[in-house]
Amino acid sequence: MAAAETIPYRWYADPDVLRRERELIFARTWQYAGRAEQVAAPGSYLATDAGGVPVLVTRDGEGVLRAFVNVCRHRGAVLVDGCGERATIQCHYHAWTYALDGTLRSAPRAEREAGFEPAALSLLPASVGTWGPFLFVNPDAGAPPLEEHLGGLPDLLARDLDLDGLVYHSRVEFGADANWKIVVENFLECYHCPVAHPSFSEDVDVHPDRYLLEAHPTFGAQFATAKRTGERGQFHLLYPNTGINVFPGPPNLSIGPMLPAGPARTERYLDYFFGADVDEEWIRGFFAFDDQVGREDRVLVESVQRGTASGLVDRGRLLVSSEPLLAAFQGWVESQLQADA
Ligand code: FES
Ligand SMILES: [Fe+2]
């Protein structure tokens, strides 16, 4: 790939590319899974989706936090959904029952079966980690620790925000008919802001000399200031698919994944947090603003999906001065897909 060219447009529509991304990216990278407090209590569990891999996080009676592939060792049912508290994990299909440490405790009629060895049928382990109020999983049990993947991100964020002072507010779910990489790439530049986000560009200084972009090894960072107040905001994409937004203003943060749900569909959610004394009135206005920007972006990414899927144009031409984070992300994706090609 020449530095100024995009990845092939075919990669945004090809089911085979998505299959390789699931295997070489999503099955082996750290992804946002929910809130740490959801699995804070002994005996709690949380089911989540790591880019198509169902993952189960548990905290056992002794307080040990673990993650597993959320797939029954019998016939492959997804074991549980949602989150809550329970003493064991029982499959809803034939009631195989696992302890919160993943070991198979009982399987109805197993005593009638010669050579049945429960010890060989524990849930497959995955990796789990927390960063402040955030929970992350990696389907790869042998993954390097989360801290390594986060790199310098926690320090950058701490410049403008105290994570421990945040209070969870709500989750918003949405989606777009576009490949997950198109959604990520839309998030990685503000070149489109003056054109497509009039309300955002009214508040935030989107001039290329003052809206700053930094490519880091595992994430793309963007730094913005409010035109009127000079307050600072940050927008980050932790590879491969976790978005983090801190808008200028009172303490606020939203975080969530961009999940591939087929080559041309991305499902998203954002968990919103605010400072303890941010007033509801401000929060209502903030949601209206954020929703507006989100609707504008949805039109853009769905348009790119239709255009790139036309099949008649091979690649695009990036502006490396305005889109360095896209170039970095695309280079990262390309290197992951070549890992054991
Ligand atoms: S698939 Fe889980 S018990 Fe049969
Ligand atoms: Fe946008």
mmCIF file of C-alpha atoms and ligand atoms in Angstrom:
data_model
loop_
_atom_site.group_PDB
_atom_site.id
_atom_site.type_symbol
_atom_site.label_atom_id
_atom_site.label_comp_id
_atom_site.label_asym_id
_atom_site.label_seq_id
_atom_site.Cartn_x
_atom_site.Cartn_y
_atom_site.Cartn_z
ATOM 1 C CA MET A 1 0.000 0.000 0.000
ATOM 2 C CA ALA A 2 1.474 3.354 -1.020
ATOM 3 C CA ALA A 3 1.310 5.738 1.971
ATOM 4 C CA ALA A 4 -1.311 7.959 0.370
ATOM 5 C CA GLU A 5 -3.584 5.169 -0.828
ATOM 6 C CA THR A 6 -6.414 3.587 1.106
ATOM 7 C CA ILE A 7 -6.737 -0.145 1.602
ATOM 8 C CA PRO A 8 -8.585 -1.821 -1.275
ATOM 9 C CA TYR A 9 -12.276 -0.945 -1.284
ATOM 10 C CA ARG A 10 -12.985 -4.662 -1.675
ATOM 11 C CA TRP A 11 -11.967 -5.050 1.998
ATOM 12 C CA TYR A 12 -15.100 -3.181 3.049
ATOM 13 C CA ALA A 13 -17.513 -5.645 1.456
ATOM 14 C CA ASP A 14 -15.798 -9.014 1.195
ATOM 15 C CA PRO A 15 -17.077 -11.695 3.645
ATOM 16 C CA ASP A 16 -13.730 -13.445 3.348
ATOM 17 C CA VAL A 17 -11.888 -10.343 4.607
ATOM 18 C CA LEU A 18 -14.264 -10.177 7.582
ATOM 19 C CA ARG A 19 -13.617 -13.863 8.285
ATOM 20 C CA ARG A 20 -9.874 -13.142 8.356
ATOM 21 C CA GLU A 21 -10.430 -10.060 10.546
ATOM 22 C CA ARG A 22 -12.377 -12.150 13.068
ATOM 23 C CA GLU A 23 -9.569 -14.684 13.197
ATOM 24 C CA LEU A 24 -6.545 -12.383 13.059
ATOM 25 C CA ILE A 25 -7.883 -9.231 14.761
ATOM 26 C CA PHE A 26 -10.991 -9.720 16.888
ATOM 27 C CA ALA A 27 -10.051 -13.161 18.269
ATOM 28 C CA ARG A 28 -6.765 -11.766 19.590
ATOM 29 C CA THR A 29 -7.145 -8.125 20.610
ATOM 30 C CA TRP A 30 -8.379 -6.211 23.655
ATOM 31 C CA GLN A 31 -11.882 -4.803 23.311
ATOM 32 C CA TYR A 32 -14.249 -2.848 25.534
ATOM 33 C CA ALA A 33 -16.629 -5.252 27.288
ATOM 34 C CA GLY A 34 -18.681 -3.136 29.692
ATOM 35 C CA ARG A 35 -18.270 -1.565 33.099
ATOM 36 C CA ALA A 36 -15.981 -2.982 35.767
ATOM 37 C CA GLU A 37 -18.719 -2.480 38.392
ATOM 38 C CA GLN A 38 -20.920 -4.979 36.530
ATOM 39 C CA VAL A 39 -18.603 -7.757 37.700
ATOM 40 C CA ALA A 40 -17.437 -6.221 40.978
ATOM 41 C CA ALA A 41 -19.462 -8.458 43.316
ATOM 42 C CA PRO A 42 -18.419 -12.047 44.097
ATOM 43 C CA GLY A 43 -20.664 -14.379 42.094
ATOM 44 C CA SER A 44 -21.323 -11.895 39.297
ATOM 45 C CA TYR A 45 -21.087 -12.490 35.561
ATOM 46 C CA LEU A 46 -21.279 -10.509 32.333
ATOM 47 C CA ALA A 47 -21.757 -11.782 28.792
ATOM 48 C CA THR A 48 -20.215 -9.641 26.100
ATOM 49 C CA ASP A 49 -19.267 -9.735 22.436
ATOM 50 C CA ALA A 50 -15.674 -9.328 21.312
ATOM 51 C CA GLY A 51 -16.120 -8.638 17.620
ATOM 52 C CA GLY A 52 -18.185 -11.769 17.060
ATOM 53 C CA VAL A 53 -16.604 -13.923 19.767
ATOM 54 C CA PRO A 54 -19.032 -14.414 22.670
ATOM 55 C CA VAL A 55 -17.107 -13.881 25.909
ATOM 56 C CA LEU A 56 -18.209 -14.537 29.483
ATOM 57 C CA VAL A 57 -16.636 -12.671 32.405
ATOM 58 C CA THR A 58 -17.118 -14.049 35.916
ATOM 59 C CA ARG A 59 -16.058 -13.123 39.425
ATOM 60 C CA ASP A 60 -16.058 -16.181 41.641
ATOM 61 C CA GLY A 61 -16.895 -16.414 45.349
ATOM 62 C CA GLU A 62 -13.255 -15.685 46.245
ATOM 63 C CA GLY A 63 -13.254 -12.542 44.146
ATOM 64 C CA VAL A 64 -11.126 -13.848 41.263
ATOM 65 C CA LEU A 65 -11.992 -12.240 37.913
ATOM 66 C CA ARG A 66 -11.880 -14.541 34.886
ATOM 67 C CA ALA A 67 -13.015 -14.624 31.279
ATOM 68 C CA PHE A 68 -14.037 -17.527 29.059
ATOM 69 C CA VAL A 69 -15.262 -18.144 25.575
ATOM 70 C CA ASN A 70 -19.023 -18.078 26.217
ATOM 71 C CA VAL A 71 -19.655 -21.289 24.291
ATOM 72 C CA CYS A 72 -20.862 -24.555 25.815
ATOM 73 C CA ARG A 73 -18.434 -27.467 25.448
ATOM 74 C CA HIS A 74 -21.353 -29.802 24.640
ATOM 75 C CA ARG A 75 -22.916 -28.676 21.382
ATOM 76 C CA GLY A 76 -21.799 -25.079 21.237
ATOM 77 C CA ALA A 77 -24.708 -23.036 22.565
ATOM 78 C CA VAL A 78 -23.896 -19.552 23.781
ATOM 79 C CA LEU A 79 -24.157 -20.150 27.516
ATOM 80 C CA VAL A 80 -25.563 -16.969 28.964
ATOM 81 C CA ASP A 81 -26.638 -13.464 27.997
ATOM 82 C CA GLY A 82 -26.713 -10.217 29.934
ATOM 83 C CA CYS A 83 -25.268 -9.859 33.399
ATOM 84 C CA GLY A 84 -26.195 -10.541 37.004
ATOM 85 C CA GLU A 85 -25.229 -12.788 39.880
ATOM 86 C CA ARG A 86 -25.357 -16.556 40.082
ATOM 87 C CA ALA A 87 -23.548 -19.437 41.765
ATOM 88 C CA THR A 88 -23.001 -21.476 38.602
ATOM 89 C CA ILE A 89 -23.305 -21.118 34.825
ATOM 90 C CA GLN A 90 -25.918 -23.501 33.454
ATOM 91 C CA CYS A 91 -26.393 -23.976 29.735
ATOM 92 C CA HIS A 92 -29.974 -23.390 28.608
ATOM 93 C CA TYR A 93 -29.853 -26.231 26.071
ATOM 94 C CA HIS A 94 -29.122 -29.461 28.031
ATOM 95 C CA ALA A 95 -28.204 -28.020 31.432
ATOM 96 C CA TRP A 96 -24.488 -28.710 31.490
ATOM 97 C CA THR A 97 -23.403 -26.725 34.518
ATOM 98 C CA TYR A 98 -20.073 -24.947 34.996
ATOM 99 C CA ALA A 99 -18.558 -23.390 38.111
ATOM 100 C CA LEU A 100 -17.584 -19.708 37.908
ATOM 101 C CA ASP A 101 -13.985 -20.887 37.479
ATOM 102 C CA GLY A 102 -15.014 -22.528 34.202
ATOM 103 C CA THR A 103 -14.829 -26.178 35.303
ATOM 104 C CA LEU A 104 -17.647 -28.505 34.275
ATOM 105 C CA ARG A 105 -19.506 -29.483 37.446
ATOM 106 C CA SER A 106 -22.307 -31.623 36.088
ATOM 107 C CA ALA A 107 -23.824 -32.862 32.872
ATOM 108 C CA PRO A 108 -27.174 -34.676 33.048
ATOM 109 C CA ARG A 109 -26.847 -38.409 32.113
ATOM 110 C CA ALA A 110 -23.042 -38.197 32.079
ATOM 111 C CA GLU A 111 -22.975 -41.202 34.447
ATOM 112 C CA ARG A 112 -24.462 -43.328 31.650
ATOM 113 C CA GLU A 113 -21.629 -42.373 29.322
ATOM 114 C CA ALA A 114 -18.412 -44.436 29.195
ATOM 115 C CA GLY A 115 -15.211 -42.428 29.207
ATOM 116 C CA PHE A 116 -16.828 -39.062 29.979
ATOM 117 C CA GLU A 117 -14.178 -36.811 31.491
ATOM 118 C CA PRO A 118 -15.531 -33.545 32.896
ATOM 119 C CA ALA A 119 -12.002 -32.349 33.631
ATOM 120 C CA ALA A 120 -11.334 -32.114 29.899
ATOM 121 C CA LEU A 121 -14.447 -30.062 29.280
ATOM 122 C CA SER A 122 -13.825 -26.796 31.108
ATOM 123 C CA LEU A 123 -14.794 -23.579 29.375
ATOM 124 C CA LEU A 124 -12.017 -22.253 27.171
ATOM 125 C CA PRO A 125 -10.211 -19.416 28.950
ATOM 126 C CA ALA A 126 -9.981 -15.863 27.585
ATOM 127 C CA SER A 127 -8.305 -12.736 29.019
ATOM 128 C CA VAL A 128 -9.862 -9.971 31.082
ATOM 129 C CA GLY A 129 -8.595 -6.672 32.461
ATOM 130 C CA THR A 130 -9.866 -3.429 33.936
ATOM 131 C CA TRP A 131 -8.854 0.195 33.476
ATOM 132 C CA GLY A 132 -10.572 2.459 36.005
ATOM 133 C CA PRO A 133 -14.317 1.966 35.537
ATOM 134 C CA PHE A 134 -13.861 0.078 32.246
ATOM 135 C CA LEU A 135 -13.829 -3.660 31.610
ATOM 136 C CA PHE A 136 -11.928 -5.119 28.661
ATOM 137 C CA VAL A 137 -11.684 -8.651 27.297
ATOM 138 C CA ASN A 138 -9.454 -10.406 24.802
ATOM 139 C CA PRO A 139 -10.602 -13.812 23.499
ATOM 140 C CA ASP A 140 -6.937 -14.895 23.446
ATOM 141 C CA ALA A 141 -6.054 -16.509 26.788
ATOM 142 C CA GLY A 142 -2.354 -15.897 26.155
ATOM 143 C CA ALA A 143 -2.709 -12.207 25.335
ATOM 144 C CA PRO A 144 -0.203 -9.679 26.690
ATOM 145 C CA PRO A 145 -1.775 -7.675 29.556
ATOM 146 C CA LEU A 146 -4.313 -4.918 28.846
ATOM 147 C CA GLU A 147 -1.878 -2.279 30.161
ATOM 148 C CA GLU A 148 0.476 -3.069 27.329
ATOM 149 C CA HIS A 149 -2.226 -2.479 24.742
ATOM 150 C CA LEU A 150 -3.417 0.743 26.425
ATOM 151 C CA GLY A 151 0.119 2.126 26.228
ATOM 152 C CA GLY A 152 0.181 5.878 26.872
ATOM 153 C CA LEU A 153 -3.595 6.321 26.615
ATOM 154 C CA PRO A 154 -4.408 6.427 30.349
ATOM 155 C CA ASP A 155 -1.840 9.201 30.901
ATOM 156 C CA LEU A 156 -3.151 11.238 27.987
ATOM 157 C CA LEU A 157 -6.709 10.962 29.214
ATOM 158 C CA ALA A 158 -5.704 11.871 32.762
ATOM 159 C CA ARG A 159 -4.551 15.294 31.496
ATOM 160 C CA ASP A 160 -8.182 16.352 31.086
ATOM 161 C CA LEU A 161 -10.251 13.953 33.148
ATOM 162 C CA ASP A 162 -10.307 12.095 36.465
ATOM 163 C CA LEU A 163 -11.660 8.648 35.545
ATOM 164 C CA ASP A 164 -12.360 7.756 39.160
ATOM 165 C CA GLY A 165 -14.615 10.785 39.519
ATOM 166 C CA LEU A 166 -16.960 9.584 36.767
ATOM 167 C CA VAL A 167 -20.418 8.179 37.436
ATOM 168 C CA TYR A 168 -22.114 5.867 34.948
ATOM 169 C CA HIS A 169 -25.200 7.402 33.366
ATOM 170 C CA SER A 170 -26.600 5.228 30.571
ATOM 171 C CA ARG A 171 -25.947 3.131 27.495
ATOM 172 C CA VAL A 172 -27.066 4.169 24.020
ATOM 173 C CA GLU A 173 -27.255 1.567 21.228
ATOM 174 C CA PHE A 174 -27.123 2.363 17.541
ATOM 175 C CA GLY A 175 -25.700 1.072 14.281
ATOM 176 C CA ALA A 176 -25.037 1.739 10.620
ATOM 177 C CA ASP A 177 -25.173 -0.135 7.333
ATOM 178 C CA ALA A 178 -21.443 0.119 6.819
ATOM 179 C CA ASN A 179 -18.345 -1.989 7.317
ATOM 180 C CA TRP A 180 -16.776 -1.603 10.779
ATOM 181 C CA LYS A 181 -13.586 -0.106 9.266
ATOM 182 C CA ILE A 182 -15.586 2.616 7.515
ATOM 183 C CA VAL A 183 -17.134 3.493 10.880
ATOM 184 C CA VAL A 184 -13.715 3.522 12.569
ATOM 185 C CA GLU A 185 -12.192 5.619 9.796
ATOM 186 C CA ASN A 186 -14.978 8.172 9.971
ATOM 187 C CA PHE A 187 -14.091 8.536 13.648
ATOM 188 C CA LEU A 188 -10.383 9.018 12.915
ATOM 189 C CA GLU A 189 -10.438 12.347 11.119
ATOM 190 C CA CYS A 190 -12.084 15.735 11.509
ATOM 191 C CA TYR A 191 -11.406 16.711 7.892
ATOM 192 C CA HIS A 192 -15.144 16.132 7.361
ATOM 193 C CA CYS A 193 -16.184 18.191 10.410
ATOM 194 C CA PRO A 194 -16.479 21.641 8.765
ATOM 195 C CA VAL A 195 -18.411 20.088 5.872
ATOM 196 C CA ALA A 196 -20.655 17.597 7.621
ATOM 197 C CA HIS A 197 -20.924 18.639 11.295
ATOM 198 C CA PRO A 198 -22.018 22.301 11.440
ATOM 199 C CA SER A 199 -23.077 22.172 15.112
ATOM 200 C CA PHE A 200 -19.881 20.403 16.204
ATOM 201 C CA SER A 201 -17.717 22.820 14.191
ATOM 202 C CA GLU A 202 -19.579 25.748 15.718
ATOM 203 C CA ASP A 203 -18.492 24.653 19.220
ATOM 204 C CA VAL A 204 -15.166 22.958 18.574
ATOM 205 C CA ASP A 205 -12.180 24.485 16.819
ATOM 206 C CA VAL A 206 -11.667 22.134 13.870
ATOM 207 C CA HIS A 207 -8.913 24.165 12.205
ATOM 208 C CA PRO A 208 -6.131 21.736 11.160
ATOM 209 C CA ASP A 209 -3.525 23.714 13.116
ATOM 210 C CA ARG A 210 -5.484 23.433 16.360
ATOM 211 C CA TYR A 211 -7.365 20.136 16.114
ATOM 212 C CA LEU A 212 -4.454 17.810 16.800
ATOM 213 C CA LEU A 213 -3.965 14.234 15.628
ATOM 214 C CA GLU A 214 -1.456 11.781 17.107
ATOM 215 C CA ALA A 215 -0.885 8.250 15.860
ATOM 216 C CA HIS A 216 0.280 5.928 18.655
ATOM 217 C CA PRO A 217 1.239 2.254 18.238
ATOM 218 C CA THR A 218 -2.112 0.927 19.511
ATOM 219 C CA PHE A 219 -4.413 3.914 19.256
ATOM 220 C CA GLY A 220 -5.223 7.094 17.368
ATOM 221 C CA ALA A 221 -5.590 10.249 19.497
ATOM 222 C CA GLN A 222 -7.357 13.515 18.682
ATOM 223 C CA PHE A 223 -7.238 16.662 20.807
ATOM 224 C CA ALA A 224 -9.726 19.487 20.442
ATOM 225 C CA THR A 225 -10.600 22.743 22.176
ATOM 226 C CA ALA A 226 -13.908 24.561 22.521
ATOM 227 C CA LYS A 227 -13.921 27.816 20.565
ATOM 228 C CA ARG A 228 -15.570 29.912 23.249
ATOM 229 C CA THR A 229 -14.242 28.487 26.520
ATOM 230 C CA GLY A 230 -10.907 26.940 25.547
ATOM 231 C CA GLU A 231 -11.956 23.765 27.379
ATOM 232 C CA ARG A 232 -10.282 20.640 26.048
ATOM 233 C CA GLY A 233 -11.664 17.435 24.621
ATOM 234 C CA GLN A 234 -10.136 14.184 23.415
ATOM 235 C CA PHE A 235 -11.290 11.514 20.999
ATOM 236 C CA HIS A 236 -9.491 8.178 20.880
ATOM 237 C CA LEU A 237 -9.696 4.978 18.920
ATOM 238 C CA LEU A 238 -8.055 2.120 20.757
ATOM 239 C CA TYR A 239 -7.306 -0.506 18.106
ATOM 240 C CA PRO A 240 -9.148 -2.261 16.788
ATOM 241 C CA ASN A 241 -12.585 -0.880 17.611
ATOM 242 C CA THR A 242 -12.973 0.912 20.952
ATOM 243 C CA GLY A 243 -14.002 4.562 20.681
ATOM 244 C CA ILE A 244 -13.516 6.976 23.592
ATOM 245 C CA ASN A 245 -14.973 10.504 23.547
ATOM 246 C CA VAL A 246 -14.370 13.328 25.984
ATOM 247 C CA PHE A 247 -16.079 16.522 24.834
ATOM 248 C CA PRO A 248 -14.947 19.946 26.018
ATOM 249 C CA GLY A 249 -17.106 20.993 28.980
ATOM 250 C CA PRO A 250 -18.047 19.483 32.331
ATOM 251 C CA PRO A 251 -16.561 16.025 33.048
ATOM 252 C CA ASN A 252 -17.969 13.609 30.468
ATOM 253 C CA LEU A 253 -16.840 10.449 28.721
ATOM 254 C CA SER A 254 -18.398 7.910 26.420
ATOM 255 C CA ILE A 255 -16.808 4.613 25.466
ATOM 256 C CA GLY A 256 -17.868 1.650 23.381
ATOM 257 C CA PRO A 257 -17.090 -0.775 20.573
ATOM 258 C CA MET A 258 -17.773 -0.704 16.846
ATOM 259 C CA LEU A 259 -18.766 -4.302 16.260
ATOM 260 C CA PRO A 260 -18.803 -6.013 12.863
ATOM 261 C CA ALA A 261 -22.204 -7.616 12.314
ATOM 262 C CA GLY A 262 -21.541 -8.701 8.740
ATOM 263 C CA PRO A 263 -19.379 -7.086 6.055
ATOM 264 C CA ALA A 264 -21.803 -4.186 5.578
ATOM 265 C CA ARG A 265 -23.218 -3.720 9.076
ATOM 266 C CA THR A 266 -21.760 -2.298 12.296
ATOM 267 C CA GLU A 267 -23.510 -2.434 15.666
ATOM 268 C CA ARG A 268 -22.438 0.055 18.293
ATOM 269 C CA TYR A 269 -23.140 1.110 21.813
ATOM 270 C CA LEU A 270 -21.691 3.838 23.989
ATOM 271 C CA ASP A 271 -21.579 3.809 27.782
ATOM 272 C CA TYR A 272 -21.899 7.407 29.000
ATOM 273 C CA PHE A 273 -20.288 8.683 32.184
ATOM 274 C CA PHE A 274 -20.432 12.153 33.732
ATOM 275 C CA GLY A 275 -18.918 13.897 36.719
ATOM 276 C CA ALA A 276 -21.030 13.415 39.865
ATOM 277 C CA ASP A 277 -22.322 17.000 39.919
ATOM 278 C CA VAL A 278 -22.932 17.601 36.212
ATOM 279 C CA ASP A 279 -26.547 18.726 35.990
ATOM 280 C CA GLU A 280 -29.226 16.813 34.084
ATOM 281 C CA GLU A 281 -30.133 19.830 31.996
ATOM 282 C CA TRP A 282 -26.613 20.025 30.566
ATOM 283 C CA ILE A 283 -26.637 16.268 30.037
ATOM 284 C CA ARG A 284 -29.916 16.465 28.052
ATOM 285 C CA GLY A 285 -28.467 19.112 25.770
ATOM 286 C CA PHE A 286 -25.294 17.085 25.409
ATOM 287 C CA PHE A 287 -27.210 13.976 24.303
ATOM 288 C CA ALA A 288 -29.173 15.996 21.733
ATOM 289 C CA PHE A 289 -25.888 17.378 20.357
ATOM 290 C CA ASP A 290 -24.189 13.974 20.341
ATOM 291 C CA ASP A 291 -27.192 12.362 18.649
ATOM 292 C CA GLN A 292 -27.138 15.022 15.943
ATOM 293 C CA VAL A 293 -23.446 14.392 15.201
ATOM 294 C CA GLY A 294 -24.116 10.627 15.208
ATOM 295 C CA ARG A 295 -26.918 10.954 12.647
ATOM 296 C CA GLU A 296 -24.686 13.065 10.420
ATOM 297 C CA ASP A 297 -21.939 10.439 10.597
ATOM 298 C CA ARG A 298 -24.344 7.610 9.825
ATOM 299 C CA VAL A 299 -25.310 9.203 6.510
ATOM 300 C CA LEU A 300 -21.611 9.563 5.644
ATOM 301 C CA VAL A 301 -20.523 6.017 6.443
ATOM 302 C CA GLU A 302 -23.528 4.448 4.698
ATOM 303 C CA SER A 303 -22.697 6.515 1.633
ATOM 304 C CA VAL A 304 -19.082 5.299 1.713
ATOM 305 C CA GLN A 305 -20.304 1.703 2.030
ATOM 306 C CA ARG A 306 -22.479 2.029 -1.081
ATOM 307 C CA GLY A 307 -19.769 3.833 -3.032
ATOM 308 C CA THR A 308 -16.913 1.499 -2.162
ATOM 309 C CA ALA A 309 -19.088 -1.591 -2.742
ATOM 310 C CA SER A 310 -19.816 -0.490 -6.320
ATOM 311 C CA GLY A 311 -16.735 -2.436 -7.348
ATOM 312 C CA LEU A 312 -15.626 0.007 -10.033
ATOM 313 C CA VAL A 313 -13.072 1.960 -8.019
ATOM 314 C CA ASP A 314 -10.136 0.044 -6.519
ATOM 315 C CA ARG A 315 -8.860 2.365 -3.822
ATOM 316 C CA GLY A 316 -9.017 5.922 -2.548
ATOM 317 C CA ARG A 317 -6.401 8.651 -2.130
ATOM 318 C CA LEU A 318 -5.787 9.725 1.479
ATOM 319 C CA LEU A 319 -4.656 13.180 2.525
ATOM 320 C CA VAL A 320 -1.865 12.124 4.837
ATOM 321 C CA SER A 321 -1.653 15.597 6.414
ATOM 322 C CA SER A 322 -5.331 15.569 7.435
ATOM 323 C CA GLU A 323 -5.877 11.823 7.691
ATOM 324 C CA PRO A 324 -2.712 10.446 9.318
ATOM 325 C CA LEU A 325 -4.750 8.407 11.800
ATOM 326 C CA LEU A 326 -6.527 6.655 8.927
ATOM 327 C CA ALA A 327 -3.218 5.834 7.311
ATOM 328 C CA ALA A 328 -1.942 4.469 10.640
ATOM 329 C CA PHE A 329 -5.101 2.422 11.296
ATOM 330 C CA GLN A 330 -5.146 0.994 7.789
ATOM 331 C CA GLY A 331 -1.470 0.087 8.096
ATOM 332 C CA TRP A 332 -2.212 -1.637 11.396
ATOM 333 C CA VAL A 333 -5.143 -3.606 9.934
ATOM 334 C CA GLU A 334 -3.021 -4.609 6.972
ATOM 335 C CA SER A 335 -0.193 -5.804 9.195
ATOM 336 C CA GLN A 336 -2.608 -7.845 11.357
ATOM 337 C CA LEU A 337 -4.107 -9.519 8.311
ATOM 338 C CA GLN A 338 -0.669 -10.395 7.012
ATOM 339 C CA ALA A 339 0.377 -11.844 10.378
ATOM 340 C CA ASP A 340 0.312 -15.442 9.260
ATOM 341 C CA ALA A 341 -0.818 -15.184 5.696
HETATM 342 S S1 FES B 1 -25.218 -27.212 24.226
HETATM 343 FE FE1 FES B 1 -24.912 -26.688 26.267
HETATM 344 S S2 FES B 1 -25.727 -28.333 27.349
HETATM 345 FE FE2 FES B 1 -26.013 -28.910 25.290
HETATM 346 FE FE FE B 2 -18.072 12.728 12.069
#
